[in-house]
PDB file of C-alpha atoms in Angstrom:
ATOM      1  CA  MET A 187     -24.277   9.604   0.124  1.00 65.00           C
ATOM      2  CA  ASN A 188     -23.988   8.327  -3.229  1.00 84.00           C
ATOM      3  CA  LEU A 189     -21.555   9.312  -5.953  1.00 85.00           C
ATOM      4  CA  GLU A 190     -24.758  11.466  -7.339  1.00 87.00           C
ATOM      5  CA  GLU A 191     -24.730  13.540  -4.153  1.00 90.00           C
ATOM      6  CA  ASN A 192     -21.072  13.715  -3.587  1.00 91.00           C
ATOM      7  CA  ILE A 193     -20.627  15.494  -7.098  1.00 93.00           C
ATOM      8  CA  MET A 194     -24.411  17.919  -6.373  1.00 93.00           C
ATOM      9  CA  ALA A 195     -22.328  19.058  -3.157  1.00 94.00           C
ATOM     10  CA  GLU A 196     -18.790  19.278  -4.785  1.00 95.00           C
ATOM     11  CA  LEU A 197     -20.902  21.114  -7.511  1.00 94.00           C
ATOM     12  CA  LYS A 198     -22.460  23.702  -5.068  1.00 96.00           C
ATOM     13  CA  THR A 199     -19.108  24.488  -3.197  1.00 95.00           C
ATOM     14  CA  ALA A 200     -17.442  24.784  -6.841  1.00 95.00           C
ATOM     15  CA  MET A 201     -20.593  26.913  -7.636  1.00 95.00           C
ATOM     16  CA  LYS A 202     -19.657  29.538  -3.720  1.00 96.00           C
ATOM     17  CA  ASN A 203     -16.067  29.301  -5.113  1.00 96.00           C
ATOM     18  CA  LYS A 204     -16.814  30.864  -8.596  1.00 95.00           C
ATOM     19  CA  ASP A 205     -14.006  27.602  -8.786  1.00 95.00           C
ATOM     20  CA  LYS A 206     -14.784  27.094 -13.102  1.00 95.00           C
ATOM     21  CA  VAL A 207     -12.646  24.283 -13.323  1.00 95.00           C
ATOM     22  CA  ALA A 208     -13.876  22.328 -10.847  1.00 95.00           C
ATOM     23  CA  LEU A 209     -17.737  23.557 -12.379  1.00 96.00           C
ATOM     24  CA  GLU A 210     -16.708  22.031 -16.129  1.00 95.00           C
ATOM     25  CA  ALA A 211     -15.070  18.708 -14.647  1.00 95.00           C
ATOM     26  CA  LEU A 212     -18.143  18.556 -12.540  1.00 95.00           C
ATOM     27  CA  ARG A 213     -20.764  19.607 -15.089  1.00 95.00           C
ATOM     28  CA  ALA A 214     -19.555  16.658 -17.198  1.00 95.00           C
ATOM     29  CA  VAL A 215     -19.539  13.815 -14.564  1.00 94.00           C
ATOM     30  CA  LYS A 216     -23.490  14.945 -13.962  1.00 94.00           C
ATOM     31  CA  SER A 217     -24.343  14.956 -17.472  1.00 94.00           C
ATOM     32  CA  ALA A 218     -22.320  11.247 -18.096  1.00 93.00           C
ATOM     33  CA  ILE A 219     -24.081  10.508 -14.660  1.00 91.00           C
ATOM     34  CA  LEU A 220     -27.469  11.086 -15.879  1.00 91.00           C
ATOM     35  CA  MET A 221     -27.311   9.795 -19.704  1.00 91.00           C
ATOM     36  CA  ALA A 222     -25.739   6.731 -17.652  1.00 90.00           C
ATOM     37  CA  LYS A 223     -29.208   6.146 -15.641  1.00 89.00           C
ATOM     38  CA  THR A 224     -31.640   7.148 -18.475  1.00 89.00           C
ATOM     39  CA  ALA A 225     -29.245   5.377 -20.933  1.00 83.00           C
ATOM     40  CA  GLY A 226     -32.311   2.592 -21.487  1.00 76.00           C
ATOM     41  CA  GLY A 227     -35.626   5.224 -22.118  1.00 77.00           C
ATOM     42  CA  LYS A 228     -36.329   5.525 -18.338  1.00 79.00           C
ATOM     43  CA  GLU A 229     -34.333   6.198 -14.912  1.00 78.00           C
ATOM     44  CA  THR A 230     -32.508   2.917 -13.645  1.00 82.00           C
ATOM     45  CA  ALA A 231     -30.133   3.423 -10.530  1.00 85.00           C
ATOM     46  CA  LEU A 232     -26.659   2.844 -11.295  1.00 84.00           C
ATOM     47  CA  SER A 233     -24.349   0.203  -9.415  1.00 85.00           C
ATOM     48  CA  ALA A 234     -21.426   1.021  -7.944  1.00 83.00           C
ATOM     49  CA  GLU A 235     -19.558  -0.342 -10.355  1.00 82.00           C
ATOM     50  CA  ALA A 236     -20.980   1.856 -13.313  1.00 86.00           C
ATOM     51  CA  GLU A 237     -20.614   4.359 -10.909  1.00 88.00           C
ATOM     52  CA  ILE A 238     -16.642   3.898 -11.348  1.00 87.00           C
ATOM     53  CA  SER A 239     -16.507   2.816 -14.728  1.00 86.00           C
ATOM     54  CA  ILE A 240     -18.352   6.978 -15.368  1.00 91.00           C
ATOM     55  CA  LEU A 241     -15.622   8.610 -13.741  1.00 91.00           C
ATOM     56  CA  GLN A 242     -12.741   6.109 -15.080  1.00 88.00           C
ATOM     57  CA  LYS A 243     -14.351   7.204 -18.881  1.00 92.00           C
ATOM     58  CA  GLN A 244     -13.932  11.363 -17.716  1.00 94.00           C
ATOM     59  CA  ILE A 245     -10.564  10.949 -16.662  1.00 92.00           C
ATOM     60  CA  LYS A 246      -8.744   8.967 -19.471  1.00 91.00           C
ATOM     61  CA  GLN A 247     -10.941  11.979 -22.460  1.00 95.00           C
ATOM     62  CA  ARG A 248      -9.415  14.404 -19.858  1.00 95.00           C
ATOM     63  CA  LYS A 249      -5.672  12.884 -20.524  1.00 94.00           C
ATOM     64  CA  GLU A 250      -6.106  11.600 -23.926  1.00 95.00           C
ATOM     65  CA  SER A 251      -7.131  15.826 -24.324  1.00 96.00           C
ATOM     66  CA  ALA A 252      -4.170  16.639 -22.585  1.00 96.00           C
ATOM     67  CA  GLU A 253      -2.138  14.379 -24.434  1.00 95.00           C
ATOM     68  CA  GLN A 254      -3.329  16.039 -27.272  1.00 96.00           C
ATOM     69  CA  PHE A 255      -2.811  19.497 -26.224  1.00 96.00           C
ATOM     70  CA  SER A 256       0.270  18.783 -25.228  1.00 95.00           C
ATOM     71  CA  ALA A 257       1.267  17.152 -28.931  1.00 95.00           C
ATOM     72  CA  GLN A 258       0.136  20.419 -30.597  1.00 95.00           C
ATOM     73  CA  ASP A 259       2.017  22.947 -28.059  1.00 95.00           C
ATOM     74  CA  ARG A 260      -0.836  24.607 -26.975  1.00 95.00           C
ATOM     75  CA  LYS A 261       0.132  23.846 -22.287  1.00 94.00           C
ATOM     76  CA  GLU A 262      -2.757  25.817 -21.340  1.00 95.00           C
ATOM     77  CA  MET A 263      -5.188  23.483 -22.966  1.00 96.00           C
ATOM     78  CA  ALA A 264      -3.553  20.498 -21.757  1.00 95.00           C
ATOM     79  CA  GLU A 265      -3.559  21.701 -17.961  1.00 96.00           C
ATOM     80  CA  LEU A 266      -6.570  22.771 -17.915  1.00 96.00           C
ATOM     81  CA  GLU A 267      -7.737  19.079 -19.168  1.00 96.00           C
ATOM     82  CA  LEU A 268      -5.662  18.130 -16.443  1.00 95.00           C
ATOM     83  CA  ALA A 269      -6.960  20.263 -13.866  1.00 96.00           C
ATOM     84  CA  GLN A 270     -10.569  18.923 -13.876  1.00 96.00           C
ATOM     85  CA  ALA A 271      -9.226  15.220 -14.083  1.00 94.00           C
ATOM     86  CA  ALA A 272      -7.531  15.771 -10.984  1.00 94.00           C
ATOM     87  CA  VAL A 273     -10.654  17.132  -9.599  1.00 95.00           C
ATOM     88  CA  ILE A 274     -12.872  13.853 -11.351  1.00 94.00           C
ATOM     89  CA  GLU A 275      -9.836  11.604  -9.913  1.00 91.00           C
ATOM     90  CA  LYS A 276     -11.039  12.458  -6.773  1.00 91.00           C
ATOM     91  CA  PHE A 277     -14.536  10.820  -6.505  1.00 91.00           C
ATOM     92  CA  LEU A 278     -12.428   6.982  -6.769  1.00 87.00           C
ATOM     93  CA  PRO A 279     -11.093   5.144  -4.826  1.00 84.00           C
ATOM     94  CA  LYS A 280      -7.861   4.655  -3.505  1.00 85.00           C
ATOM     95  CA  GLN A 281      -5.557   3.837  -6.259  1.00 84.00           C
ATOM     96  CA  LEU A 282      -2.809   1.408  -5.748  1.00 88.00           C
ATOM     97  CA  THR A 283       0.956   1.418  -5.957  1.00 89.00           C
ATOM     98  CA  GLU A 284       2.199  -0.687  -9.349  1.00 90.00           C
ATOM     99  CA  ASN A 285       4.194  -2.748  -6.592  1.00 90.00           C
ATOM    100  CA  GLU A 286       0.627  -3.604  -5.069  1.00 91.00           C
ATOM    101  CA  ILE A 287      -0.953  -3.725  -8.902  1.00 90.00           C
ATOM    102  CA  GLU A 288       2.904  -6.390  -9.459  1.00 90.00           C
ATOM    103  CA  GLU A 289       1.643  -8.279  -6.564  1.00 91.00           C
ATOM    104  CA  ILE A 290      -2.045  -8.994  -6.995  1.00 91.00           C
ATOM    105  CA  LEU A 291      -1.038  -9.462 -11.093  1.00 90.00           C
ATOM    106  CA  GLY A 292       1.462 -12.093  -9.409  1.00 89.00           C
ATOM    107  CA  SER A 293      -1.507 -14.464  -7.715  1.00 91.00           C
ATOM    108  CA  ILE A 294      -3.230 -14.105 -10.975  1.00 89.00           C
ATOM    109  CA  ILE A 295      -0.834 -15.542 -13.760  1.00 88.00           C
ATOM    110  CA  ALA A 296      -0.223 -18.065 -10.277  1.00 88.00           C
ATOM    111  CA  GLU A 297      -3.710 -19.057  -9.973  1.00 89.00           C
ATOM    112  CA  THR A 298      -4.946 -18.996 -13.490  1.00 87.00           C
ATOM    113  CA  GLY A 299      -1.475 -20.648 -14.473  1.00 87.00           C
ATOM    114  CA  ALA A 300      -0.549 -18.217 -17.291  1.00 84.00           C
ATOM    115  CA  ILE A 301       2.809 -18.573 -19.132  1.00 86.00           C
ATOM    116  CA  GLY A 302       3.036 -16.352 -21.571  1.00 83.00           C
ATOM    117  CA  MET A 303       1.151 -13.510 -23.965  1.00 87.00           C
ATOM    118  CA  LYS A 304      -0.902 -15.385 -25.143  1.00 89.00           C
ATOM    119  CA  ASP A 305      -2.541 -15.265 -21.448  1.00 86.00           C
ATOM    120  CA  MET A 306      -2.879 -12.565 -21.210  1.00 88.00           C
ATOM    121  CA  GLY A 307      -6.253 -12.035 -22.115  1.00 89.00           C
ATOM    122  CA  LYS A 308      -7.301 -14.825 -19.209  1.00 88.00           C
ATOM    123  CA  VAL A 309      -5.116 -12.325 -16.588  1.00 88.00           C
ATOM    124  CA  MET A 310      -6.209  -8.900 -17.736  1.00 90.00           C
ATOM    125  CA  GLY A 311      -9.610 -10.404 -16.948  1.00 89.00           C
ATOM    126  CA  LEU A 312      -8.834 -10.619 -13.406  1.00 89.00           C
ATOM    127  CA  ALA A 313      -7.110  -7.801 -13.425  1.00 89.00           C
ATOM    128  CA  SER A 314      -9.709  -5.749 -14.347  1.00 85.00           C
ATOM    129  CA  GLU A 315     -12.190  -7.653 -12.209  1.00 85.00           C
ATOM    130  CA  LYS A 316     -10.192  -7.149  -9.579  1.00 86.00           C
ATOM    131  CA  MET A 317      -8.981  -4.000  -9.589  1.00 86.00           C
ATOM    132  CA  ALA A 318     -11.776  -2.073 -11.069  1.00 79.00           C
ATOM    133  CA  GLY A 319     -11.894   1.591 -10.272  1.00 77.00           C
ATOM    134  CA  LYS A 320      -8.528   0.862  -8.370  1.00 84.00           C
ATOM    135  CA  ALA A 321      -6.138   0.917 -11.261  1.00 84.00           C
ATOM    136  CA  ASP A 322      -6.190   2.044 -14.225  1.00 81.00           C
ATOM    137  CA  GLY A 323      -6.310  -0.288 -17.140  1.00 83.00           C
ATOM    138  CA  LYS A 324      -3.215   1.059 -19.412  1.00 84.00           C
ATOM    139  CA  THR A 325      -0.844   0.570 -16.349  1.00 87.00           C
ATOM    140  CA  ILE A 326      -2.297  -3.158 -15.548  1.00 89.00           C
ATOM    141  CA  SER A 327      -1.531  -4.057 -19.341  1.00 89.00           C
ATOM    142  CA  THR A 328       2.287  -3.100 -19.024  1.00 90.00           C
ATOM    143  CA  LEU A 329       2.386  -4.275 -16.261  1.00 90.00           C
ATOM    144  CA  VAL A 330       1.504  -7.824 -17.010  1.00 88.00           C
ATOM    145  CA  LYS A 331       3.337  -7.592 -20.192  1.00 89.00           C
ATOM    146  CA  LYS A 332       6.561  -7.064 -17.955  1.00 88.00           C
ATOM    147  CA  LEU A 333       5.248 -10.035 -16.034  1.00 86.00           C
ATOM    148  CA  LEU A 334       5.185 -12.593 -19.295  1.00 84.00           C
ATOM    149  CA  GLY A 335       6.687 -10.958 -21.447  1.00 79.00           C
TER     150      GLY A 335
END
């Protein structure tokens, strides 16, 4: 079963359970997938990487919105955004821990011969490729800076 089919199955379950948070999140993901599939004027199949990218983008948008709502002291809105992000995260592959990310980054740094911040772009490119969908870009970036700094 591909991502779109999984989303549809979960959408039906959310409708039956009258789960408004899940419904909103899943409808947004379904819409984003449909827009990506029809972006070129005709419908095309999405790769697994493209699907993961869409999910990550949706999660990132919700987390950023939650931060803004928190800054404006609108806790209920922030909680709603985070709850929707949690619903979407269920469809991502298992996320790596910080220690696992550091191990992978260590091998990438050794492999590329990176020695300082000037090599960050090289390391980030390989890291993003190797850990696509398994780690947040912000976390990867922070750890790369720590290891190269």
